Short mmCIF file of C-alpha atoms and ligand atoms in Angstrom, two decimals:
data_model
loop_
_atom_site.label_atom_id
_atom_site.label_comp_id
_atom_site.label_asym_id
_atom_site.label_seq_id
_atom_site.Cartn_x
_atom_site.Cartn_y
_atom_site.Cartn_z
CA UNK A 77 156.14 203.30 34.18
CA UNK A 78 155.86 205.64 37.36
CA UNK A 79 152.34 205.00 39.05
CA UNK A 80 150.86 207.90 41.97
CA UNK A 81 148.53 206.11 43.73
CA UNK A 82 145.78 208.56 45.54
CA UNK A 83 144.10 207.37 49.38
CA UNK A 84 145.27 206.20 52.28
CA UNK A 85 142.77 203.34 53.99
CA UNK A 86 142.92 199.45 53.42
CA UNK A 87 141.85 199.96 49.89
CA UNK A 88 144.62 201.64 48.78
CA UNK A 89 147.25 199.40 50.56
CA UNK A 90 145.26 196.50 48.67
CA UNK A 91 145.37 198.17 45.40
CA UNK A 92 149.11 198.87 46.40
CA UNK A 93 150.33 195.78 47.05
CA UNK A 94 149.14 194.66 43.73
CA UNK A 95 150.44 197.67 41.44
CA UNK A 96 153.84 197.08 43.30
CA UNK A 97 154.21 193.31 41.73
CA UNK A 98 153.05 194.75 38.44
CA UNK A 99 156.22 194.44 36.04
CA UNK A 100 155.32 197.59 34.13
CA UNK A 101 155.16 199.73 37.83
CA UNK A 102 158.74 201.10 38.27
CA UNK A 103 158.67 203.31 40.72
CA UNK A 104 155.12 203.98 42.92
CA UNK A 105 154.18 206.89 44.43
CA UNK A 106 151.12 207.24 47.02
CA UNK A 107 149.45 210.29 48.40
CA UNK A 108 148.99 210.30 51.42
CA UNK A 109 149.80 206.64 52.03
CA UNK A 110 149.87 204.97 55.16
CA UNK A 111 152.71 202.98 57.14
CA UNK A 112 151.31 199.76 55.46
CA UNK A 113 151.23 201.10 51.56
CA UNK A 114 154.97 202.69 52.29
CA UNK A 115 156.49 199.03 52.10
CA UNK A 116 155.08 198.95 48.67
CA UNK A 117 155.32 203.05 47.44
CA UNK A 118 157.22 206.31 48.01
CA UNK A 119 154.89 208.44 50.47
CA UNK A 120 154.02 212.13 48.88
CA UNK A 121 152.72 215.36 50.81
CA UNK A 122 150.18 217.01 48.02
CA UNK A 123 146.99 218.30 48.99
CA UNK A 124 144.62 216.35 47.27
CA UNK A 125 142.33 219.73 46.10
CA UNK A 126 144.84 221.29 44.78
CA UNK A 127 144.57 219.89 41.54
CA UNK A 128 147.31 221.96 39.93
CA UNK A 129 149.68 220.74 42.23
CA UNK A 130 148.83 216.96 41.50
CA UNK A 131 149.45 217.59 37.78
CA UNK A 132 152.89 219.27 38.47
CA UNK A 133 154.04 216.52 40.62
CA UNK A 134 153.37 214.02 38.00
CA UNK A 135 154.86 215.66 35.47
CA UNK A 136 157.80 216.38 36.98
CA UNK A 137 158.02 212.47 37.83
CA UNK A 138 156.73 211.51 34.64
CA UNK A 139 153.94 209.88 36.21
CA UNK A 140 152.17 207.38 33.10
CA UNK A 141 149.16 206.13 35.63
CA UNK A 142 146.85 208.06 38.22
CA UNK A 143 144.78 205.43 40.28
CA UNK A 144 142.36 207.67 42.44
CA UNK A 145 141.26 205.48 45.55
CA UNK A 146 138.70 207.79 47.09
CA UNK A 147 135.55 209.05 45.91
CA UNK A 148 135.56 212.47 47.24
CA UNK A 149 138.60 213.28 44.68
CA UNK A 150 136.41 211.80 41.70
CA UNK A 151 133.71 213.71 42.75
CA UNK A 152 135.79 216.55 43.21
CA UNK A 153 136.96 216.38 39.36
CA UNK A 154 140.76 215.59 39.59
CA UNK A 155 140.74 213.06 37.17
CA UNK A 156 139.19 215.82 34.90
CA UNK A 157 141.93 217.58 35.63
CA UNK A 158 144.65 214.71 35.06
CA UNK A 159 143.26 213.89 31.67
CA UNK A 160 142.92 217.78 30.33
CA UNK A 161 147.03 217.59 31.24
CA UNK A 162 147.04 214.52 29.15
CA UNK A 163 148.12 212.07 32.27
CA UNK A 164 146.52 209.16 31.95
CA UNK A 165 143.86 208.48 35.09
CA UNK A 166 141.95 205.49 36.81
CA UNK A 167 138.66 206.64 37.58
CA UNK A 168 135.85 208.79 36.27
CA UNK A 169 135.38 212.39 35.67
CA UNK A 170 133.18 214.74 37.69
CA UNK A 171 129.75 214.07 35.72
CA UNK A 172 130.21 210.30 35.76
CA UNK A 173 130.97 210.22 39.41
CA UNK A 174 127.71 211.86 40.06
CA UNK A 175 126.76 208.08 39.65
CA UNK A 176 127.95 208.98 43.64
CA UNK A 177 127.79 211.85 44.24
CA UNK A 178 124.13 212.34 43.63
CA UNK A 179 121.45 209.88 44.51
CA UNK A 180 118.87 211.85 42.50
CA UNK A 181 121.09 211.53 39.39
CA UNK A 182 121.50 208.04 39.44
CA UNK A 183 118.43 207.33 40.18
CA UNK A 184 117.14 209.59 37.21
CA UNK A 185 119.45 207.91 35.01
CA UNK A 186 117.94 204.26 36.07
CA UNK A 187 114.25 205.57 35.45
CA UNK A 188 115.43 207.29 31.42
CA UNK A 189 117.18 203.80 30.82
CA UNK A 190 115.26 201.29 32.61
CA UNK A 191 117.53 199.66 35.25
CA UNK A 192 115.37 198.19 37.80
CA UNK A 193 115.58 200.17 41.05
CA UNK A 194 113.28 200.88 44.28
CA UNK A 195 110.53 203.20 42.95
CA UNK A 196 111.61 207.07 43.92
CA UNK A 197 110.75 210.96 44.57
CA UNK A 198 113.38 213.60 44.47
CA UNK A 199 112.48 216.30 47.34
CA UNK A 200 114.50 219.86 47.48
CA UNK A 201 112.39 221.18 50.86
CA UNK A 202 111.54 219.64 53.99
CA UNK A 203 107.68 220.35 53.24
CA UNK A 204 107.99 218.43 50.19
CA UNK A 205 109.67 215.46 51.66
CA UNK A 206 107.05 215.35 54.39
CA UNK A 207 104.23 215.12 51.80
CA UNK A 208 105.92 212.94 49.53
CA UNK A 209 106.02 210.31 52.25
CA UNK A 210 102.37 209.74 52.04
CA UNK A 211 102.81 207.73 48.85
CA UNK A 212 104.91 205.08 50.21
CA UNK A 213 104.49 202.00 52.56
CA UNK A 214 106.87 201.64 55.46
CA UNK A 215 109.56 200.76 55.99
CA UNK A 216 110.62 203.70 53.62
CA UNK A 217 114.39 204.47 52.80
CA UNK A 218 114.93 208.23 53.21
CA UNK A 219 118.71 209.66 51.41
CA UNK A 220 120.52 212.85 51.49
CA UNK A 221 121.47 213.76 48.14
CA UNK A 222 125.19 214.25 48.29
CA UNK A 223 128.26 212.58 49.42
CA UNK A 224 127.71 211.45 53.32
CA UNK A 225 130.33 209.40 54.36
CA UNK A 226 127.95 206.57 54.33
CA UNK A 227 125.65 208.46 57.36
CA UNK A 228 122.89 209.91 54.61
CA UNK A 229 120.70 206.85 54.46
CA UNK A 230 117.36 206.16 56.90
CA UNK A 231 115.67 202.81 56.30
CA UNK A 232 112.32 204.36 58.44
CA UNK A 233 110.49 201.52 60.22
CA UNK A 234 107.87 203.98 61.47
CA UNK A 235 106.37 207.11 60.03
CA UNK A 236 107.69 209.18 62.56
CA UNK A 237 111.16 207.90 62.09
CA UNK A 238 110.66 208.99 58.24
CA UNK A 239 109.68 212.52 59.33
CA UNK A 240 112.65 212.64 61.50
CA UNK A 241 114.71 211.48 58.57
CA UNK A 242 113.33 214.40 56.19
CA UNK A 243 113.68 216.98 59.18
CA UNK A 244 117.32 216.00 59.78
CA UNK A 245 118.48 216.78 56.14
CA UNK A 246 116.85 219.27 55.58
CA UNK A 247 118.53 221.02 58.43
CA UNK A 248 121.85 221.01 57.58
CA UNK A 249 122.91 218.27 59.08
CA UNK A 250 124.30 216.90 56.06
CA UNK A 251 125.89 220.22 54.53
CA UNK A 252 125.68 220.73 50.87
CA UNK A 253 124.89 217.11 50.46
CA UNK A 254 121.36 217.15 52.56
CA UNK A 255 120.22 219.76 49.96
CA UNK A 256 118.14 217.59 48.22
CA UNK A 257 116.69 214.21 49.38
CA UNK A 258 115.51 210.72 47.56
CA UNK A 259 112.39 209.05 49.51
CA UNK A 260 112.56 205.02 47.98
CA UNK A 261 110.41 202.43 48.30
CA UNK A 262 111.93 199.69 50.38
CA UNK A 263 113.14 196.75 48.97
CA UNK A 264 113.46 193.31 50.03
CA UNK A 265 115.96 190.92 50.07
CA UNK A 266 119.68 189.68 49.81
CA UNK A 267 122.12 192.80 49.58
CA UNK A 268 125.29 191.49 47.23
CA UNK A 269 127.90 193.94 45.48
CA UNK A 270 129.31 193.95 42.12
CA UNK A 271 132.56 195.13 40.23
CA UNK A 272 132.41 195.69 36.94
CA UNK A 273 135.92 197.58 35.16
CA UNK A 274 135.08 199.77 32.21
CA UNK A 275 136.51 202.47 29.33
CA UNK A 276 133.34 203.64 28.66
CA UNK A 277 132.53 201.19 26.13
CA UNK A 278 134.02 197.61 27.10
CA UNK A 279 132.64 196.48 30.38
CA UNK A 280 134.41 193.40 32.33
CA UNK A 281 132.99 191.94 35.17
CA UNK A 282 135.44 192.53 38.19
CA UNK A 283 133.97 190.20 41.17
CA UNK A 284 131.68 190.00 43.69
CA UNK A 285 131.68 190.66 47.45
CA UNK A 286 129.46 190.69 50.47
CA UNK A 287 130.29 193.60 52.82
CA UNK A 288 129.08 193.84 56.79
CA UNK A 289 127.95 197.02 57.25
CA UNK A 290 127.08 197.28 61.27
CA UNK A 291 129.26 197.52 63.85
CA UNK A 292 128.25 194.11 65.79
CA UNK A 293 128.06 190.82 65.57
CA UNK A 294 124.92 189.35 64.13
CA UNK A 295 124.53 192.86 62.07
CA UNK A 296 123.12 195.08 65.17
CA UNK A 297 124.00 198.10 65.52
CA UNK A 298 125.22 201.16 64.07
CA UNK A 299 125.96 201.56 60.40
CA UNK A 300 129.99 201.41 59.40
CA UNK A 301 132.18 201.95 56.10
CA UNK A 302 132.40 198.22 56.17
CA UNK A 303 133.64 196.09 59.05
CA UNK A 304 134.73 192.65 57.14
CA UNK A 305 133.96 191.32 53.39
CA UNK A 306 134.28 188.28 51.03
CA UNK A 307 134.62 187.44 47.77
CA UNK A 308 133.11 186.14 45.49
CA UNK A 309 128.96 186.50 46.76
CA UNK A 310 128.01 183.06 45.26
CA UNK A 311 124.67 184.23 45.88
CA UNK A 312 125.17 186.38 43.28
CA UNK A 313 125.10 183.52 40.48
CA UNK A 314 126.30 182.96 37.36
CA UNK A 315 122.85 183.37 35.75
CA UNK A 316 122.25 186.44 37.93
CA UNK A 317 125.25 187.86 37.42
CA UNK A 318 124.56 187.96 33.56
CA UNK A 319 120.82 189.76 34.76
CA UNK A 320 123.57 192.11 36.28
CA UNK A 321 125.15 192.79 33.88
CA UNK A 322 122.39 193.04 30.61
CA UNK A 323 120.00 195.21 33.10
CA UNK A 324 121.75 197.45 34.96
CA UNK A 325 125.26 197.88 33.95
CA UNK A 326 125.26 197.49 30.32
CA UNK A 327 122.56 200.48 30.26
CA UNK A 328 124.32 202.47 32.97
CA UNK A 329 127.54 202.53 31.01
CA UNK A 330 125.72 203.04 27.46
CA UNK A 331 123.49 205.67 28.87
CA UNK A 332 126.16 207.54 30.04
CA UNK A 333 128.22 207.72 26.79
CA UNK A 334 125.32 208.60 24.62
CA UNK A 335 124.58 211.33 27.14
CA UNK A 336 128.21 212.34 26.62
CA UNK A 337 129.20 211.71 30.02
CA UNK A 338 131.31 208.26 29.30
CA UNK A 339 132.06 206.70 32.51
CA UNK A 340 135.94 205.14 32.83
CA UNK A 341 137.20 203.31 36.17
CA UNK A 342 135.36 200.90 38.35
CA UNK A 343 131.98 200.22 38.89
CA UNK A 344 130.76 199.17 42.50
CA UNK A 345 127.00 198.25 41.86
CA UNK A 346 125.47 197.89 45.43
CA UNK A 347 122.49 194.92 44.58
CA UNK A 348 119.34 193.20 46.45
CA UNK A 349 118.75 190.24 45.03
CA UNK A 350 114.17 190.80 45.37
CA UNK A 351 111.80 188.12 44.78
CA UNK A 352 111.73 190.52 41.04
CA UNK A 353 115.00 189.89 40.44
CA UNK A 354 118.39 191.88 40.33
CA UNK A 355 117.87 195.58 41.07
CA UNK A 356 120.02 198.50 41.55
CA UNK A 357 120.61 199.75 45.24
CA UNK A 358 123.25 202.48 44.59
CA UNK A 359 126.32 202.95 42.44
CA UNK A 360 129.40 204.30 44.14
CA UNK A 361 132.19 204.85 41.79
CA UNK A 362 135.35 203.56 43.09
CA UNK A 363 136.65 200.17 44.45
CA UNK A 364 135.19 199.23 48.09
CA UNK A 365 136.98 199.52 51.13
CA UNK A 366 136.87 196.54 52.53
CA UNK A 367 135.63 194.71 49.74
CA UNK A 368 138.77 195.93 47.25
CA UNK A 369 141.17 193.56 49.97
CA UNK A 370 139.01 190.49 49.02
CA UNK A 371 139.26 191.32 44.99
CA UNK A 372 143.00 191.50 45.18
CA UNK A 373 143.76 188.74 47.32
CA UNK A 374 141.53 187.25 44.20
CA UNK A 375 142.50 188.65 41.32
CA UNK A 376 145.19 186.72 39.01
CA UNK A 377 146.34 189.10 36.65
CA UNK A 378 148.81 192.39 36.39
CA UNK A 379 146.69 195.31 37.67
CA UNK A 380 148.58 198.30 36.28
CA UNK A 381 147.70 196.60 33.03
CA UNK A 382 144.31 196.88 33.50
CA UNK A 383 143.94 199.98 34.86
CA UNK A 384 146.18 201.40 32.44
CA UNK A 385 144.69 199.72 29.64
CA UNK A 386 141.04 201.29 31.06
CA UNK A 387 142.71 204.61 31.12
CA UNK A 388 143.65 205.02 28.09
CA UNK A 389 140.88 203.23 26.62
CA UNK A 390 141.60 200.16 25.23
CA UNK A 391 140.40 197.41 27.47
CA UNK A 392 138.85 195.70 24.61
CA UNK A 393 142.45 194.16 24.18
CA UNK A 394 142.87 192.84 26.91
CA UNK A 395 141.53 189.14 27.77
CA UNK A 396 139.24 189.04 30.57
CA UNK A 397 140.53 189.60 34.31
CA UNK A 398 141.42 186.06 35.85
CA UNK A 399 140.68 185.09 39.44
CA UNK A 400 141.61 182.35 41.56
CA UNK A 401 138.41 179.88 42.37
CA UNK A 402 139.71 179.91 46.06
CA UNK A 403 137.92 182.26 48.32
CA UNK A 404 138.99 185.82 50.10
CA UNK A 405 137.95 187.13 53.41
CA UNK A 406 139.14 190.37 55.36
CA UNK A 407 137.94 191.57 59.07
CA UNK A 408 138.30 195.18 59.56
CA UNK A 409 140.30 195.98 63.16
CA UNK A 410 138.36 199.12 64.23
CA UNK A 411 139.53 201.17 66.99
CA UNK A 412 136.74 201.06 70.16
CA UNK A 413 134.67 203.89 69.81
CA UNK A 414 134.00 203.25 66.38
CA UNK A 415 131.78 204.08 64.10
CA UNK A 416 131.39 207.52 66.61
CA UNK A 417 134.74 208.50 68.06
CA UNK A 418 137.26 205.97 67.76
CA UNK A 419 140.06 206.20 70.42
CA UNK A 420 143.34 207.31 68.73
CA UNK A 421 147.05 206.45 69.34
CA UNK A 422 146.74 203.03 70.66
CA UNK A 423 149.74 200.98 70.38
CA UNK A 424 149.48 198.22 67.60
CA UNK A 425 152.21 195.04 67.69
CA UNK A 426 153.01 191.85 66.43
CA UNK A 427 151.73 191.92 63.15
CA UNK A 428 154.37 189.75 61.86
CA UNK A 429 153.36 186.82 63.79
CA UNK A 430 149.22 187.39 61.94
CA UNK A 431 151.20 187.04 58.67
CA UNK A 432 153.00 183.76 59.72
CA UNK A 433 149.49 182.45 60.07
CA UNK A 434 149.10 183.23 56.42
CA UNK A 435 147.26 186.41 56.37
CA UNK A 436 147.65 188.82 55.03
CA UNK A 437 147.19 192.45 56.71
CA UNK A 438 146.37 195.77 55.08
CA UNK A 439 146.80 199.16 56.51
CA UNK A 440 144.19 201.30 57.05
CA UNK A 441 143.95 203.88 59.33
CA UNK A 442 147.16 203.64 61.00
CA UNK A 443 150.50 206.03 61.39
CA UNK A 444 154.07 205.90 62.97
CA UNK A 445 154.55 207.47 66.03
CA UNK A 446 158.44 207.91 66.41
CA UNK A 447 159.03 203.93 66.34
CA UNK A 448 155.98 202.93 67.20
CA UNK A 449 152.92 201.84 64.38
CA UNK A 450 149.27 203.16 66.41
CA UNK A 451 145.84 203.65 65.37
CA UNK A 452 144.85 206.78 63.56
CA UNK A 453 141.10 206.59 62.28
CA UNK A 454 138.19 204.29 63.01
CA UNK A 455 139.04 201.44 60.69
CA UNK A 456 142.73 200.42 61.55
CA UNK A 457 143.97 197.35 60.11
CA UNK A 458 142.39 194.87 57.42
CA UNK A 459 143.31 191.14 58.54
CA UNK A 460 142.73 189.24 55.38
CA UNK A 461 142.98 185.46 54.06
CA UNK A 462 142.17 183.39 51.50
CA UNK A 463 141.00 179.63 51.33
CA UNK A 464 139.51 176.67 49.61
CA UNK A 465 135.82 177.85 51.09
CA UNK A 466 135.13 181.60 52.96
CA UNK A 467 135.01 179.08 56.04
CA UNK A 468 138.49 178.32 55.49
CA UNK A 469 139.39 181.97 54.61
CA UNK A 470 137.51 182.92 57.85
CA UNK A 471 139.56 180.40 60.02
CA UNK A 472 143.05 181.74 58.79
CA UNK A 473 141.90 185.38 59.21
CA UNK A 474 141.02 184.67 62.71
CA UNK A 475 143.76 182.92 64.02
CA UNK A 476 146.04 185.62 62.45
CA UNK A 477 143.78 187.79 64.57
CA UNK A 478 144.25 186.57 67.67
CA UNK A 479 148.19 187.04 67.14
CA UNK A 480 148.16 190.81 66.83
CA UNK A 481 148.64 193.15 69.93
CA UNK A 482 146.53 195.91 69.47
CA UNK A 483 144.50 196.46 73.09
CA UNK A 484 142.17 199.23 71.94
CA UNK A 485 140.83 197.70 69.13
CA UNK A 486 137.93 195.23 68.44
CA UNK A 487 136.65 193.41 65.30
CA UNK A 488 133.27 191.40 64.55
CA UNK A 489 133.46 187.57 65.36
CA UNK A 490 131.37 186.49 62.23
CA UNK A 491 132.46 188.14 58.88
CA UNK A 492 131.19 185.77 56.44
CA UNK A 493 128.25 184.08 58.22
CA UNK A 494 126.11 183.85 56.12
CA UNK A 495 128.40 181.88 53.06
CA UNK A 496 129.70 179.71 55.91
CA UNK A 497 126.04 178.96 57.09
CA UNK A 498 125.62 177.93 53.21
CA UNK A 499 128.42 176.24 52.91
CA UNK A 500 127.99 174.03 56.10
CA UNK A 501 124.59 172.96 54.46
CA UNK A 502 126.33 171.55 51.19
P1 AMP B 693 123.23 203.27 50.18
O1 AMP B 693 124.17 204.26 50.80
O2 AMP B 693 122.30 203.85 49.16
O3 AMP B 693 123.90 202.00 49.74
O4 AMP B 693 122.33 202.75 51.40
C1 AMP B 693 122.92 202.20 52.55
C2 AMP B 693 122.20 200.95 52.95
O5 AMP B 693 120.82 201.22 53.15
C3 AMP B 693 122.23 199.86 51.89
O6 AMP B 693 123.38 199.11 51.95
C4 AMP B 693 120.98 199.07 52.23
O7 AMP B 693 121.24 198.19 53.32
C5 AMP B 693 120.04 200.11 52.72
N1 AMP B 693 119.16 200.56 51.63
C6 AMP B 693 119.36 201.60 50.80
N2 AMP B 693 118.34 201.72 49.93
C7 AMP B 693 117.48 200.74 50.20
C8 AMP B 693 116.21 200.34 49.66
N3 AMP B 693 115.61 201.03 48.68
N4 AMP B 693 115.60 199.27 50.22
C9 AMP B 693 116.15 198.59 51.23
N5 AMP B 693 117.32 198.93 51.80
C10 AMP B 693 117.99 199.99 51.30
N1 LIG B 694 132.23 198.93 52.07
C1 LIG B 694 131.33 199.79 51.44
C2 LIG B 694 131.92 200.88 50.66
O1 LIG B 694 133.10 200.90 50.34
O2 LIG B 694 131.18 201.78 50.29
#
């Protein structure tokens, strides 16, 4: 089978890597790729939007699997389109991938099914937002609507900073997506992630993770995609991962169906783990970036399979997905400047002598420059290891570190701190 693999950040080279070992993938295809996924794939030039052009190119290489990477595509509808040309696609179509592209949806959705969630208003105008605020304590989360590249979301630690929060949406700053606004209730506690894989009517659980989300060490700082991850969140335990599952994505993915929007790819349930239990932070509807690296260093079995067998709906026949006990952890490599304007074109080396330390090191935004591999994008490379304990993990990915050439970039010094605090308890 032919496989066109959609992205081009540490995610896809992750999800890469795997498809290539599949023994159904014959020949891959990725669009756009990077230098890291072109070991594994054929690099293609389609624009992403054009859907038309996507379904010509995989019919004319008699493409049997589309695994989108992104969630701007999902949201965007090309697997919609995929499917009506009867190519069979990873990922959801455009009404199930509202799940991210619309906080008010999802959060609408948890309040008709009951999935626990922070308590909510949905505001369309800044004078509503303002007012609204009056009904809730602080801190107070404040959320653009729409797709944000992860810069939508306010957790308000004064009034003021709430009313600055409502302002700022509502005056464009967020385009299209700032249109509306969600106003939650703060919650407290542990944040954890969650994979679950599903057809729309089997649901497997696909791992947890723990992402880093600032920029610094110690979590200061400015909000990121995701500087380092690991899997699996044992926080996230086996009796609370069933909770998971029975309360929030067993309704999520029923609710959707009988609402005729049947949701079909990957589920990334964001979680705090309150003093109430399990309850829903956000949904986002594709695999994380970085926390798909520590999954697939993880994950045991033949992923074209699987996401073949979810696209055409038949997961049900499938045992289980397998992992390896042993632990995963990946530090993102950002370039310096990052999360504002990362410095581009920096020279990158030696990433040979990282994998001789037994990493393992995904591409993410990087590009050839006549010989030369440099940085192009804020997150760069994805240094990644796995181990008996994330302490383990953490060592290897941090010696392999310290072997790679790559002078404008930094990276935080304690991905995984707060397992390896745990673990050095037990
Ligand atoms: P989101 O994009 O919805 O995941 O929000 C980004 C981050 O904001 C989350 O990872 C949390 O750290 C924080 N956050 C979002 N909603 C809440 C909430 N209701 N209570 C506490 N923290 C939140
Ligand atoms: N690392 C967080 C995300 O992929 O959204």
């Amino acid at each position: 089978m032919n496989i066109l693999l959609i992205g081009s950040g540490g995610r896809e080279h992750a999800l890469a890597w795997k498809l290539a070992q599949s023994p159904l993938c014959t020949r891959l295809f990725a669009c756009p790729g990077n230098p890291g996924i072109a070991a594994h794939a054929e690099l293609v030039d389609l624009t992403i939007e054009d859907h038309a052009a996507v379904v010509a190119f995989c019919e004319e290489r008699r493409i049997g699997l589309v695994v989108i990477g992104p969630e701007a595509p999902l949201v965007d509808g090309l697997a919609d389109s995929l499917r009506s040309a009867g190519v069979p696609v990873f990922g959801p179509g455009k009404a199930a991938a509202q799940l991210e592209g619309s906080k008010a949806f999802t959060k609408e959705l948890c309040e008709r099914h009951n999935i626990p969630t922070a308590g909510f208003v949905r505001v369309t105008s800044e004078a509503q937002g303002l007012a609204a605020l009056d009904a809730f304590a602080i801190p107070v989360v404040i959320k653009a609507d729409g797709l944000a590249a992860g810069k939508g979301v306010t957790v308000a630690m004064s009034r003021a900073e709430a009313e600055q929060a409502v302002r700022e949406i509502f005056s464009g700053r967020f385009g299209a997506a700032g249109a509306e606004a969600v106003i939650e209730e703060f919650m407290e506690g542990e944040e954890v992630s969650f994979f679950a894989i599903t057809d729309g009517h089997t649901v497997v659980p696909f791992g947890s993770a723990q992402d880093h989300k600032r920029v610094g060490d110690g979590d200061v700082g400015p909000n990121t995609g995701g500087m380092g991850a690991y899997s699996p969140a044992r926080v996230l335990t086996p009796l609370l991962e069933g909770e998971t599952l029975e309360r929030i994505i067993a309704p999520t993915v029923r609710g959707l169906a009988d609402e005729g929007t049947p949701y079909s790819g990957v589920l990334f349930a964001g979680l705090m783990l309150t003093n109430q239990g399990v309850k829903l932070i956000e949904y986002n509807c594709r695999f994380g970036d970085p926390e798909c690296q520590v999954l697939m260093l993880r994950y045991e079995g033949d992923l074209a399979e699987l996401l073949l067998a979810t696209a055409e709906n038949r997961l049900a026949t499938l045992p289980p997905p397998r992992f390896s006990d042993n632990a995963a952890l990946t530090v993102v490599i950002a370039a310096s400047g990052y999360p504002g304007a990362p410095a581009q074109g920096g020279e990158i080396g030696a990433l040979a002598k990282a994998e001789a330390e037994g990493a393992k090191v995904f591409h993410a935004g990087t590009a050839m420059d006549g010989g030369r591999l440099v940085s192009k994008g804020g997150r760069v490379l994805n240094v990644t290891a796995s181990g008996q304990s994330v302490g383990a993990a953490q060592k290897i990915a941090y010696h392999a570190i310290n072997k790679i050439d790559f002078n404008d970039g930094f990276f935080r010094h304690d991905i995984g701190w707060r397992e390896v605090e745990r673990e050095a308890k037990e």
